[in-house]
Short mmCIF file of C-alpha atoms in Angstrom, two decimals:
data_model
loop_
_atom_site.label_atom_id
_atom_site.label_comp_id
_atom_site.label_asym_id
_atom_site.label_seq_id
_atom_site.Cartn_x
_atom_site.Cartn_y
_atom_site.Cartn_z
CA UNK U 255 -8.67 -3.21 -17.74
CA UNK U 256 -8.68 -7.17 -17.30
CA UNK U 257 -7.11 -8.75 -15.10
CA UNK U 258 -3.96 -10.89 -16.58
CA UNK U 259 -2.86 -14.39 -16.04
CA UNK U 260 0.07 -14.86 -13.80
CA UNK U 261 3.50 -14.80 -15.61
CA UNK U 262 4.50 -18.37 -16.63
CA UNK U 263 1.42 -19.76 -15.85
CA UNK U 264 1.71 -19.76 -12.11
CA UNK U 265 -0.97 -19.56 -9.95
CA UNK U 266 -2.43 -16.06 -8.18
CA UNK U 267 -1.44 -15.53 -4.96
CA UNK U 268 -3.86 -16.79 -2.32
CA UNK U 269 -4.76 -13.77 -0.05
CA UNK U 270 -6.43 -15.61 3.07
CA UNK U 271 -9.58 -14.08 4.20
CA UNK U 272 -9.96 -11.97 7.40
CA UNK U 273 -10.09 -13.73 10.41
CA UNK U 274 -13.94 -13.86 11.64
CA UNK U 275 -12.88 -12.16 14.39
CA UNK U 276 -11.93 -9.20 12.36
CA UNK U 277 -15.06 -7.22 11.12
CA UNK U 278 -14.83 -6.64 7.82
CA UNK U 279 -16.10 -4.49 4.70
CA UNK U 280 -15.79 -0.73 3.38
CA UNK U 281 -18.08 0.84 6.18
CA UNK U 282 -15.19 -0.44 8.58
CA UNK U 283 -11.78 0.00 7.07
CA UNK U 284 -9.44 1.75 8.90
CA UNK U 285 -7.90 4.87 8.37
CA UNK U 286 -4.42 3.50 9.79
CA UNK U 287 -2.87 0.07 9.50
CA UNK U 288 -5.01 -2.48 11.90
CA UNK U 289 -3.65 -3.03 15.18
CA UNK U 290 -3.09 -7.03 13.67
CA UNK U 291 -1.09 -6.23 10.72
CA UNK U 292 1.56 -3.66 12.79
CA UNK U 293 1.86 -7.01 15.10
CA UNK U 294 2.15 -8.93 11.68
CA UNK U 295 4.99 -6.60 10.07
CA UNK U 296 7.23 -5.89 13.67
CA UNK U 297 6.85 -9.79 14.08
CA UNK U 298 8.58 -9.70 10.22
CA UNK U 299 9.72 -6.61 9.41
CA UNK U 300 11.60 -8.10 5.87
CA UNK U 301 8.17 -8.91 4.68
CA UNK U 302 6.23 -5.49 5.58
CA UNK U 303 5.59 -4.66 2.89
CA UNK U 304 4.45 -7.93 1.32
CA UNK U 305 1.67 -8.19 4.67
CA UNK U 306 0.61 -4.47 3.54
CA UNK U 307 -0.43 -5.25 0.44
CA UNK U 308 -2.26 -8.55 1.34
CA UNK U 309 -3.88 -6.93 4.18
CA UNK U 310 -4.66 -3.45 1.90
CA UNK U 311 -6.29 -5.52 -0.49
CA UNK U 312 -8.50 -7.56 2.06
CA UNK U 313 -9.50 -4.79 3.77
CA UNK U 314 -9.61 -1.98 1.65
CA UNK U 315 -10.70 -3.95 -1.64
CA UNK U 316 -14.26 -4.17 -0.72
CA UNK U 317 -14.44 -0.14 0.07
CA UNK U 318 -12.86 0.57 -3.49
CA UNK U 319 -15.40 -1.29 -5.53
CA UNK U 320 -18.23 0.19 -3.09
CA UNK U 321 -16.95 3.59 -3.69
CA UNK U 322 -16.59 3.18 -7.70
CA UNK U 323 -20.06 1.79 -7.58
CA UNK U 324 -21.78 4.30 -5.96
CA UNK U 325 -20.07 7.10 -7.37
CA UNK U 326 -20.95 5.80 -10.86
CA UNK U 327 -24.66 5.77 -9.94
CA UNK U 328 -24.68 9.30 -8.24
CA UNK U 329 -22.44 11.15 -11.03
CA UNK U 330 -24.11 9.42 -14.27
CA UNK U 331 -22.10 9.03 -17.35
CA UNK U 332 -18.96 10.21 -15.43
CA UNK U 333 -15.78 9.21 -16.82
CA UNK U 334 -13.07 6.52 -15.66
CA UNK U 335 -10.37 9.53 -15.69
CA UNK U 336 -12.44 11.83 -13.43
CA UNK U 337 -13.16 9.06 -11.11
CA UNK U 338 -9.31 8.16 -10.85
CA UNK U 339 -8.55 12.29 -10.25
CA UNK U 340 -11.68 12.24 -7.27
CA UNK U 341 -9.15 9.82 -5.53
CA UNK U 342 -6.28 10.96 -6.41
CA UNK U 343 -7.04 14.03 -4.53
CA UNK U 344 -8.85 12.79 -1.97
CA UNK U 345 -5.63 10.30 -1.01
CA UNK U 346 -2.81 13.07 -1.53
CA UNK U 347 -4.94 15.54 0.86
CA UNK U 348 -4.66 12.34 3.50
CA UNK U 349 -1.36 11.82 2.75
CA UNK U 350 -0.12 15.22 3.57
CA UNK U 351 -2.14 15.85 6.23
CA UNK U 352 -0.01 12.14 7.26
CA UNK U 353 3.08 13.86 7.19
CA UNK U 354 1.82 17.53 8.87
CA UNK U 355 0.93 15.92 12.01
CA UNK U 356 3.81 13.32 12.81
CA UNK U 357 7.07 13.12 13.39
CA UNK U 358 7.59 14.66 17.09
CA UNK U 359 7.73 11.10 18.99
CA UNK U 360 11.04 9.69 17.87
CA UNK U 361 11.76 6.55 15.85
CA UNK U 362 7.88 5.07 16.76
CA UNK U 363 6.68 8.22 15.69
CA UNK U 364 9.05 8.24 12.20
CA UNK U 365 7.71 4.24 11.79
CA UNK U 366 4.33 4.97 12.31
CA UNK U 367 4.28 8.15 9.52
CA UNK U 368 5.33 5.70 6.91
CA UNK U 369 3.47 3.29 7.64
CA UNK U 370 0.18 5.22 7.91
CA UNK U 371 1.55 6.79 4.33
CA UNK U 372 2.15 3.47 2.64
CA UNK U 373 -1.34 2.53 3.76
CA UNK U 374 -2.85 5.29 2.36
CA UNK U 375 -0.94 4.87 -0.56
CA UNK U 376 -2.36 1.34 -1.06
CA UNK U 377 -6.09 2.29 -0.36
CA UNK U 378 -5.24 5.35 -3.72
CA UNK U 379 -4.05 2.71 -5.61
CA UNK U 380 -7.24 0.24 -5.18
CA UNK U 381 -9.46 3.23 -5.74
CA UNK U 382 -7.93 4.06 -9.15
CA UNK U 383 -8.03 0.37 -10.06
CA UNK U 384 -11.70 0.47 -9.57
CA UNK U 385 -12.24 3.62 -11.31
CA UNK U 386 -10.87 2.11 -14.51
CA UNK U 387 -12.71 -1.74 -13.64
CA UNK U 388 -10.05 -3.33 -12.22
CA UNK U 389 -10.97 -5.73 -9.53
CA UNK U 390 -9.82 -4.10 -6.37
CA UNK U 391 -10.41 -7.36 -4.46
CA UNK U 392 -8.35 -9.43 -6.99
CA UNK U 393 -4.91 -11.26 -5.46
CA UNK U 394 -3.48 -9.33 -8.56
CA UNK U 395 -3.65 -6.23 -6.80
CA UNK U 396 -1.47 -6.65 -4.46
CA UNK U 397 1.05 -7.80 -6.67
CA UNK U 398 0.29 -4.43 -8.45
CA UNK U 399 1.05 -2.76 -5.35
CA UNK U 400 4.50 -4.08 -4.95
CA UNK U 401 5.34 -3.28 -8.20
CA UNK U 402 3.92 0.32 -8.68
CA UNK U 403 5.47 0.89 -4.94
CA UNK U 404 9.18 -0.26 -6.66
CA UNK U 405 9.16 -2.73 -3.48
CA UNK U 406 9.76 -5.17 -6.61
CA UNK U 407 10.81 -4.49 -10.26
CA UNK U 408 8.51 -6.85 -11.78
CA UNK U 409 5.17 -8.52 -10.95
CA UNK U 410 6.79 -12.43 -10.89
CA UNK U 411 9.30 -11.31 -8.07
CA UNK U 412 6.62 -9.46 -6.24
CA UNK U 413 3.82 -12.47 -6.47
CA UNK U 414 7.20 -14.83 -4.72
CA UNK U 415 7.48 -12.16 -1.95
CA UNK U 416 3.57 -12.79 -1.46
CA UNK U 417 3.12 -16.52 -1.75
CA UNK U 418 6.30 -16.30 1.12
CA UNK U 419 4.43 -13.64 3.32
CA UNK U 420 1.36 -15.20 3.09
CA UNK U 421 2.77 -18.83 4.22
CA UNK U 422 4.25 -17.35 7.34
CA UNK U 423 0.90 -15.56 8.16
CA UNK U 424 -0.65 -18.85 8.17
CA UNK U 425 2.87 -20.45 9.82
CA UNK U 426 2.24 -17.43 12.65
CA UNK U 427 -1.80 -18.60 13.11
CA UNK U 428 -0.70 -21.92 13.15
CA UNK U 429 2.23 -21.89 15.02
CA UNK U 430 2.68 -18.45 17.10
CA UNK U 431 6.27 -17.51 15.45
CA UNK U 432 6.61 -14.20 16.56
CA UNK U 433 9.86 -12.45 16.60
CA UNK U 434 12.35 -11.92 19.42
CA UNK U 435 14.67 -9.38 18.69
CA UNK U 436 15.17 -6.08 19.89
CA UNK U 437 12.41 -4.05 19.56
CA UNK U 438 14.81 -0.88 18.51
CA UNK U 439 16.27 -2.70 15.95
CA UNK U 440 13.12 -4.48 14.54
CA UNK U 441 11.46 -1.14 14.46
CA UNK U 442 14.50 0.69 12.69
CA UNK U 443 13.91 -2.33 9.55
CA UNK U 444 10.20 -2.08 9.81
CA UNK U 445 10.67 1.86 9.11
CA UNK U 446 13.01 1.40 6.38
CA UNK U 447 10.72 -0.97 4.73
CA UNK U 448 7.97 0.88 4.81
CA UNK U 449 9.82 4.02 3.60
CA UNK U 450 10.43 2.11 0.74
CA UNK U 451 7.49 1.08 -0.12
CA UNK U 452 6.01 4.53 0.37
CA UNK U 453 8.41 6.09 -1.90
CA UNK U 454 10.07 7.62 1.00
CA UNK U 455 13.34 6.60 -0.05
CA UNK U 456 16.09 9.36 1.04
CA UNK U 457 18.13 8.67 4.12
CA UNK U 458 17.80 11.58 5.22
CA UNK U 459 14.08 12.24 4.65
CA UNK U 460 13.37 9.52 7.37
CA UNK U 461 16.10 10.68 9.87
CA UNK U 462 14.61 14.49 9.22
CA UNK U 463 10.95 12.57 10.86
CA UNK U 464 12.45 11.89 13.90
CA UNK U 465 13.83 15.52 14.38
CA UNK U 466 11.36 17.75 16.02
CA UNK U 467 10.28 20.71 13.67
CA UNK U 468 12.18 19.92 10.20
CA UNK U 469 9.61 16.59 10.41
CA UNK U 470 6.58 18.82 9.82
CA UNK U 471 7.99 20.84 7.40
CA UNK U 472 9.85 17.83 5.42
CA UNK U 473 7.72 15.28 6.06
CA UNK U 474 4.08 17.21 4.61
CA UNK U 475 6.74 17.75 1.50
CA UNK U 476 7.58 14.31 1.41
CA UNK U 477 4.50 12.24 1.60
CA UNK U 478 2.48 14.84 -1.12
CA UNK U 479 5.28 14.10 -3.69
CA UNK U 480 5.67 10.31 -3.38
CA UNK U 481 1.96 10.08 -3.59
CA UNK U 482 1.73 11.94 -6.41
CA UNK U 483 4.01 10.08 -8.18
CA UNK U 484 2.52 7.15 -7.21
CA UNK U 485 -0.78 8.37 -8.59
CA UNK U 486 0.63 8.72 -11.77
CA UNK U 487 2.24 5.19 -12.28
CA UNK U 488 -1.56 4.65 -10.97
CA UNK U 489 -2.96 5.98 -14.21
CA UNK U 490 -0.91 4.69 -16.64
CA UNK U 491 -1.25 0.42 -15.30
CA UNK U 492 -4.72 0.81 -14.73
CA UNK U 493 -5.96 3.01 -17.83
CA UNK U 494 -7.15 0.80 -20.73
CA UNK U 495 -4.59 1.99 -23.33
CA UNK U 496 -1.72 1.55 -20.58
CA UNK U 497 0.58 -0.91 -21.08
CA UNK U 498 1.88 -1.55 -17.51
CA UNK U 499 4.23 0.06 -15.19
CA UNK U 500 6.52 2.92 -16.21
CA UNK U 501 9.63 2.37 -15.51
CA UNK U 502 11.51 4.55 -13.12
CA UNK U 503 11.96 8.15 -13.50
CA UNK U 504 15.97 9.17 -15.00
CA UNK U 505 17.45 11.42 -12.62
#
């Protein structure tokens, strides 16, 4: 697949590159959000998900195109479609061993499930794109991400959301604007963003995280099934006859 134009002849969203101080490249990109980016999304928890994406793409980009590359030279003539299932499994494995292991420690711990999910999420979605030649490292991508993640309906909405995230990341560098509300209730927004944008999107799912023992059970559940789905909106963007994202599932 190619990568398209912006709608109405806009511009791509400029992702700004790591900071020098931040190592970067696929031999070093975390399992887990960076330390930077949680500071990024508490400071502005409306615009999680928007950082997510930017930062997914910058730091999980380079990895996706490494690992398409090099599994193309060890598994010769391999297809795009068996490349895009090697991830898909590999990610849903990581995404419910996400939700197995979290949950006991409260609100932080509910907050720091989704966010470890959506992040997983993201680095599935960059390896499918490479699987079927989609630049992983293109701006594009995280307006794909947005979109596929039903943070935003269509791609011009979700490349707004970025251009306004990415200002105040450079606003924040420039000017230190960090937040100063409550941390309860800034962390209560930053977990119902994220549980949006991991497909996490009943109440009650993220309430059941914070209860000791129905977490585990719920939240493995949970995590396997939005992931899944995600994998499949995956698919049909990214594969050459698809003709972009499905739209929502009828109930």
């Amino acid at each position: 697949m190619t990568d398209t134009p912006p709608i109405g002849g806009q511009p791509a969203v400029p992702i700004p590159p790591p900071s020098a101080s931040v190592p970067a490249g696929p031999a070093e990109a975390p399992e887990a959000p960076p330390a930077r980016l949680w500071d990024r999304m508490r400071d502005d928890p409306q615009y999680a998900p928007e950082h997510l994406a930017l930062e997914a793409v910058r730091r999980l980009g380079p990895e996706a195109a490494q690992w398409a590359g090099r599994s193309r030279a060890d598994q010769p003539g391999v297809s795009a479609d068996a490349l895009a299932d090697q991830a898909v499994r590999k990610f849903v494995n990581r995404a419910r061993l996400s939700g197995a292991v979290s949950g006991a420690a409260g609100l932080p711990g509910a907050v720091l499930d989704v966010g470890v999910l959506a992040w997983t999420q993201a680095r599935m979605v960059l390896h499918v794109a490479a699987a079927y030649d989609a630049d992983p490292l293109h701006s594009d991508r995280a307006t794909d991400l947005l979109v596929l993640q039903r943070v935003h309906k269509v791609a011009e909405s979700a490349r707004l959301a970025l251009g306004v995230a990415a200002g105040r990341e450079r606003a924040d560098a420039l000017f230190g604007l960090g937040g100063q509300r409550p941390l309860g209730r800034v962390m209560l927004q930053l977990g119902v963003r994220l549980a949006q944008m991991a497909g996490v999107r009943a109440a009650k799912r993220l309430v059941a995280k914070i209860v000791p023992g129905a977490a585990i059970v719920l939240g493995t559940w949970a995590n396997s099934s939005a992931t899944k789905d995600l994998a499949e909106r995956s698919r049909a963007l990214y594969r050459p006859r698809g003709g972009g994202v499905p739209e929502p599932r009828q109930p």
